[in-house]
mmCIF file of C-alpha atoms in Angstrom:
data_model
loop_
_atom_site.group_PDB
_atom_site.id
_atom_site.type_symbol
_atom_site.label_atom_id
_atom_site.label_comp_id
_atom_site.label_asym_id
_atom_site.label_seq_id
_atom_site.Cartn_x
_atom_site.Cartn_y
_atom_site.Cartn_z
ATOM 1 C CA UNK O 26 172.045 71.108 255.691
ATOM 2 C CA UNK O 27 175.362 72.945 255.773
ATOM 3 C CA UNK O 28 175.849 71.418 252.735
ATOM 4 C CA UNK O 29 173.509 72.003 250.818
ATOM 5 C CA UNK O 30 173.883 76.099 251.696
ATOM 6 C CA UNK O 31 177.271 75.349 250.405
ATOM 7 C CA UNK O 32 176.041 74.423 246.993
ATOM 8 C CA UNK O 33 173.185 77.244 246.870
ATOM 9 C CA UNK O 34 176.206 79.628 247.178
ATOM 10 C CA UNK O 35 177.776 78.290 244.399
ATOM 11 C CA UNK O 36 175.221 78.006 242.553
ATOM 12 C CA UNK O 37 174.378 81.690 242.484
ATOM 13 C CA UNK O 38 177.970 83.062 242.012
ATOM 14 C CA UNK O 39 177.217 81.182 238.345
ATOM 15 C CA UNK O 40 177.500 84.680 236.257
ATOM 16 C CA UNK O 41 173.483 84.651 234.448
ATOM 17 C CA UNK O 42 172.873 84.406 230.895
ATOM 18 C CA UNK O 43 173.078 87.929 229.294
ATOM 19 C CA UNK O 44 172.870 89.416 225.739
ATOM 20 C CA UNK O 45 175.857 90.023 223.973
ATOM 21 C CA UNK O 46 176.410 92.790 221.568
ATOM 22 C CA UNK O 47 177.037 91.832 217.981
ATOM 23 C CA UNK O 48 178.874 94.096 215.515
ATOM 24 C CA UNK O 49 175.824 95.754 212.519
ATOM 25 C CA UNK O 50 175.168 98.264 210.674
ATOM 26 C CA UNK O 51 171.945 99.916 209.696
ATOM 27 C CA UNK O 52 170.210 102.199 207.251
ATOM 28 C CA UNK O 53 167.063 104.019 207.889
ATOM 29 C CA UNK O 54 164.449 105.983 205.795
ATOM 30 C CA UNK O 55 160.803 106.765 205.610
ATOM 31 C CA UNK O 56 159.380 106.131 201.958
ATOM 32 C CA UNK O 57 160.116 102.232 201.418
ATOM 33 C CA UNK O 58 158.636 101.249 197.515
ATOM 34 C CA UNK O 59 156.842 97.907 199.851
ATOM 35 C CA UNK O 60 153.491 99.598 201.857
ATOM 36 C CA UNK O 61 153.098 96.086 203.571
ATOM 37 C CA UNK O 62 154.495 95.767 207.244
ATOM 38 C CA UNK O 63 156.956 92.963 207.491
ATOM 39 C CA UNK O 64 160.069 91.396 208.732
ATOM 40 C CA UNK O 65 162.483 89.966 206.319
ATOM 41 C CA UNK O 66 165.925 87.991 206.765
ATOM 42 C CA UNK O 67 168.066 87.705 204.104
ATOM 43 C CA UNK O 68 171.242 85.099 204.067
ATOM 44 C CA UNK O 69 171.758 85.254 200.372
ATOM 45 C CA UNK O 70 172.983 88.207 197.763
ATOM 46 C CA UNK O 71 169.942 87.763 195.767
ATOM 47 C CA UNK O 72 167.710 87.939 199.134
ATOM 48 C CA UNK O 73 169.856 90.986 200.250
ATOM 49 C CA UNK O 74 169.353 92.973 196.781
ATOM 50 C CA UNK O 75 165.568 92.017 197.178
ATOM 51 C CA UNK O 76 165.650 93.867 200.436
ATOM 52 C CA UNK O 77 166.734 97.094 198.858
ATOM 53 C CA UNK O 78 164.278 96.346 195.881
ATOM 54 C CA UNK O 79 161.825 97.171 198.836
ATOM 55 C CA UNK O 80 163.468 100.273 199.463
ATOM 56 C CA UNK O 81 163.526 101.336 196.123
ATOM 57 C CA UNK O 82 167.496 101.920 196.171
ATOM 58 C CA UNK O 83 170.069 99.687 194.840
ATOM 59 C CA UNK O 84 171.595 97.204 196.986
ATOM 60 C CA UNK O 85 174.987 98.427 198.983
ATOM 61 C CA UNK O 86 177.807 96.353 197.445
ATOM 62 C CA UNK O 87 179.193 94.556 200.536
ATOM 63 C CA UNK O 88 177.017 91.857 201.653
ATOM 64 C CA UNK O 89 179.172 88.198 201.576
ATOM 65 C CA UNK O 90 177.032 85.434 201.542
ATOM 66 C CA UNK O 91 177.975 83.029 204.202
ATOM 67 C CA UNK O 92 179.384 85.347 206.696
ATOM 68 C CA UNK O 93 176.609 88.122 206.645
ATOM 69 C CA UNK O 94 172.908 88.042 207.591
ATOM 70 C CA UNK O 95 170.479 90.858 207.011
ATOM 71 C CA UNK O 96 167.162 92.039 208.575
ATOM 72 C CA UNK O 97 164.870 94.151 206.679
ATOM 73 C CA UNK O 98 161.991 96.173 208.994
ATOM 74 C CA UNK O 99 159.174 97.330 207.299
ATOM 75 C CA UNK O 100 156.734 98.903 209.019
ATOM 76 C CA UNK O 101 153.767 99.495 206.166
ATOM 77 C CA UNK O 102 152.660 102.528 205.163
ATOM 78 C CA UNK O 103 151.153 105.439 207.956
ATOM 79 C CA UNK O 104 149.830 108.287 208.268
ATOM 80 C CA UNK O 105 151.991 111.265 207.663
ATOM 81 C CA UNK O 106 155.722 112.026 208.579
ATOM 82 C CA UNK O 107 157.431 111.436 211.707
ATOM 83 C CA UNK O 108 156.869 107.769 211.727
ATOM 84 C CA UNK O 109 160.385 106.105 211.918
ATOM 85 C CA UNK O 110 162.095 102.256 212.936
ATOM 86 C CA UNK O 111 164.664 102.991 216.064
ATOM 87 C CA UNK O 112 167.287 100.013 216.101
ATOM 88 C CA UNK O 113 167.639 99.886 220.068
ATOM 89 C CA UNK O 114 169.839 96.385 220.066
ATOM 90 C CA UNK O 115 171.377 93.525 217.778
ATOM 91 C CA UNK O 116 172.999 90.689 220.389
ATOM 92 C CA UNK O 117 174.073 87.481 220.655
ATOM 93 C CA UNK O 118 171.187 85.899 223.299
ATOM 94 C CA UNK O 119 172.049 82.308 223.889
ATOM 95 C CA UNK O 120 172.077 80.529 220.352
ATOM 96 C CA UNK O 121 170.295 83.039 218.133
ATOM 97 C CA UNK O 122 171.088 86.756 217.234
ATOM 98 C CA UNK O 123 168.123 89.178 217.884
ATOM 99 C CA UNK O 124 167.406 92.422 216.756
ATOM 100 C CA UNK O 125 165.189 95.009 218.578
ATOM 101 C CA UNK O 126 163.292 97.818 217.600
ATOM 102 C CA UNK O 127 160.580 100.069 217.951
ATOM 103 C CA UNK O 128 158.144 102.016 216.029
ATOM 104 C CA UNK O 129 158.468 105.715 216.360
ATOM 105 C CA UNK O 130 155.895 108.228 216.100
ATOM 106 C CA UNK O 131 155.328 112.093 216.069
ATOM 107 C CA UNK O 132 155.996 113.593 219.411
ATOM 108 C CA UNK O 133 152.251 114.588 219.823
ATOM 109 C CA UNK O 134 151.044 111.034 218.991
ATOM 110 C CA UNK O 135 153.657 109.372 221.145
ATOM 111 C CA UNK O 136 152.499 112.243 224.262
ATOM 112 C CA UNK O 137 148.594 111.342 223.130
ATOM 113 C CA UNK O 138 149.426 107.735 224.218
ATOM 114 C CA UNK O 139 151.402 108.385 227.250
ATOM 115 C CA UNK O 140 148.358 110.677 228.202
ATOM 116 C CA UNK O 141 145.627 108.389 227.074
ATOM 117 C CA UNK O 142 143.403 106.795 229.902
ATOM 118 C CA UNK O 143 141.949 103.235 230.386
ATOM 119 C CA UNK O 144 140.875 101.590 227.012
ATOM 120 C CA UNK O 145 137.649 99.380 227.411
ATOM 121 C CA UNK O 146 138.602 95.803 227.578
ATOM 122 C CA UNK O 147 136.534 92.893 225.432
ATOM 123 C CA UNK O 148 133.954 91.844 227.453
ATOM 124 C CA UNK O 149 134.239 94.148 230.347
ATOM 125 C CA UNK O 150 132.121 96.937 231.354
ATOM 126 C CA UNK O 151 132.177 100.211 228.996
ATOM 127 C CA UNK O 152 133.822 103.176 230.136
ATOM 128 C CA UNK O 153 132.631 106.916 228.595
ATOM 129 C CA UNK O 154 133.539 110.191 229.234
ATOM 130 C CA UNK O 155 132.595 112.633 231.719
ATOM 131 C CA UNK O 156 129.506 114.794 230.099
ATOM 132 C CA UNK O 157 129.889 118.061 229.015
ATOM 133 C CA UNK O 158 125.554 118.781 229.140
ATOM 134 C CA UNK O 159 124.439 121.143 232.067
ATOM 135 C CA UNK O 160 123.209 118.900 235.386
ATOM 136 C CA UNK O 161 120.145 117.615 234.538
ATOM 137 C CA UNK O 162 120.289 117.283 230.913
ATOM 138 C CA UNK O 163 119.729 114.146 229.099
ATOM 139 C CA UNK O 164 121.090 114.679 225.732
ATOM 140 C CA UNK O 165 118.113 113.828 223.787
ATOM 141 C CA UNK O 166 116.384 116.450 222.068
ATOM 142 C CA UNK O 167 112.994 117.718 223.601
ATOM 143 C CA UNK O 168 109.296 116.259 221.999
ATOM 144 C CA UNK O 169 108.246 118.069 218.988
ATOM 145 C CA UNK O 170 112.184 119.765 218.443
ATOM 146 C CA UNK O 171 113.679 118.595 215.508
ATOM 147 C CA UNK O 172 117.441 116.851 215.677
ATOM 148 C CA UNK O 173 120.565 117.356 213.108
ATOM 149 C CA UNK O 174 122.200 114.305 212.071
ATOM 150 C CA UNK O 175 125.057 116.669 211.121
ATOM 151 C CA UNK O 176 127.825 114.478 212.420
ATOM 152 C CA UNK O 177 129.886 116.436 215.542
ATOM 153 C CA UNK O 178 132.870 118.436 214.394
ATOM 154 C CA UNK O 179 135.843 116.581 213.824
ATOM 155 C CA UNK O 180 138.582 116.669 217.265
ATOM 156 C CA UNK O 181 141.415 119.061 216.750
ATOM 157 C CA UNK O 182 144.241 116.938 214.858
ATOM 158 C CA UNK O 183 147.746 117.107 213.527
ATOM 159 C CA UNK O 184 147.609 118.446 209.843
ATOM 160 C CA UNK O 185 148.524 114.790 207.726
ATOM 161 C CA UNK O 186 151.276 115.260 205.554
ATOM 162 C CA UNK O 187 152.250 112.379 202.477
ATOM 163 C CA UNK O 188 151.609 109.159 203.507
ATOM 164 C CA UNK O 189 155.114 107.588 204.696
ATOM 165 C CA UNK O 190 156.300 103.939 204.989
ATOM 166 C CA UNK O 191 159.054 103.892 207.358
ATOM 167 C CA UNK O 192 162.461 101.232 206.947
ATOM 168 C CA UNK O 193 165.376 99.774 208.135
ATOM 169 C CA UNK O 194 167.963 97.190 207.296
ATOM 170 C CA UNK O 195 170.522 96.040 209.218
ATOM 171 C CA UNK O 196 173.441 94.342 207.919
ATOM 172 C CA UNK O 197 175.064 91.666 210.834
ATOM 173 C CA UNK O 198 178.590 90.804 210.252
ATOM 174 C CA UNK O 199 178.434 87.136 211.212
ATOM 175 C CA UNK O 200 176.094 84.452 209.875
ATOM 176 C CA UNK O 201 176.809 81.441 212.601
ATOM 177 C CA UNK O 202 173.298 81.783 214.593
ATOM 178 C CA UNK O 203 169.777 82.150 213.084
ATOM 179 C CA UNK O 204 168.292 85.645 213.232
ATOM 180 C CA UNK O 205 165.074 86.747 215.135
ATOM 181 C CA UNK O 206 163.553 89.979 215.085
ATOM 182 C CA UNK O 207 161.429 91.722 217.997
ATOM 183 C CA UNK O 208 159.565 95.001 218.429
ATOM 184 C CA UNK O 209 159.588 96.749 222.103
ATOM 185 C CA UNK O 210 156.353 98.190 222.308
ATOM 186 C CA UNK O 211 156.034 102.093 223.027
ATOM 187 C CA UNK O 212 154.938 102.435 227.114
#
């Protein structure tokens, strides 16, 4: 028994797995030529010039083939301005290189989520909205009254601006490990 608490020590002093930064550089914008979300890894020149073909821009002249990878992040076209990819980490996790990001959005949109309350689930009971009619009223119009079909007025919104189609690519200085690409989702 005293043996085996021995080897449970050990085994925890064992430092655990951990991500590893890895040297990149990125570029950023919000009007990519491509309106199609995507994820794109390029190990090639031609495959790194067709990333800033996306862009619309020509390619950077210091990609080497071989000893470079590249990620393109393209998040498809949205809205109006204000939309943006955030780069939060590229490391070294185990025996691939991954690159995390997430989708940003105008302040108001991002506080509308954070504010939002329980979304109706598939399957599960409905959920509405506290009523706004006087007690007592049932929202249907009385016998012999005539109803508009005048749809409601539309919710107070952000003015849209030109549609935008948010980028990024990030150019990874070492080309040993395959690449993989993940989005953090906005909580």
């Amino acid at each position: 028994m005293l043996f085996m608490g021995t080897a449970l020590t050990g085994l925890l002093m064992v430092p655990p797995v951990s991500a590893q930064s890895v040297e990149a550089r990125h570029w950023q914008g919000a009007a990519a030529a491509t309106r199609q979300p995507e994820h794109v890894v390029a190990t090639t020149v031609a495959e790194w010039r067709s990333l800033w073909s996306r862009v619309g821009s020509p390619a950077p002249d210091m990609f080497e083939a071989g000893r470079m990878n590249a990620v393109g992040i393209f998040l498809g076209r949205r809205g109006g301005e204000g939309y943006a990819v955030n780069i939060l980490s590229t490391a070294r996790r185990r025996d691939r290189i991954v690159v995390v990001f997430e989708e940003r959005m105008p302040p108001e949109m991002m506080m509308a989520q954070r504010g939002a309350g329980p979304r109706p689930v598939a399957g599960g009971p409905a959920m509405s909205a506290p009523s706004a009619l006087p007690p007592g009223a049932s929202g249907f119009a009385a016998p012999g009254a005539t109803a508009s079909l005048a749809p409601p007025p539309p919710p107070a919104a952000r003015p849209v601006g030109q549609p935008t189609s948010p980028w990024a690519i990030i150019l990874i200085n070492r080309a040993d490990l395959p690449v993989s690409v993940e989005q953090r989702l906005f909580r």
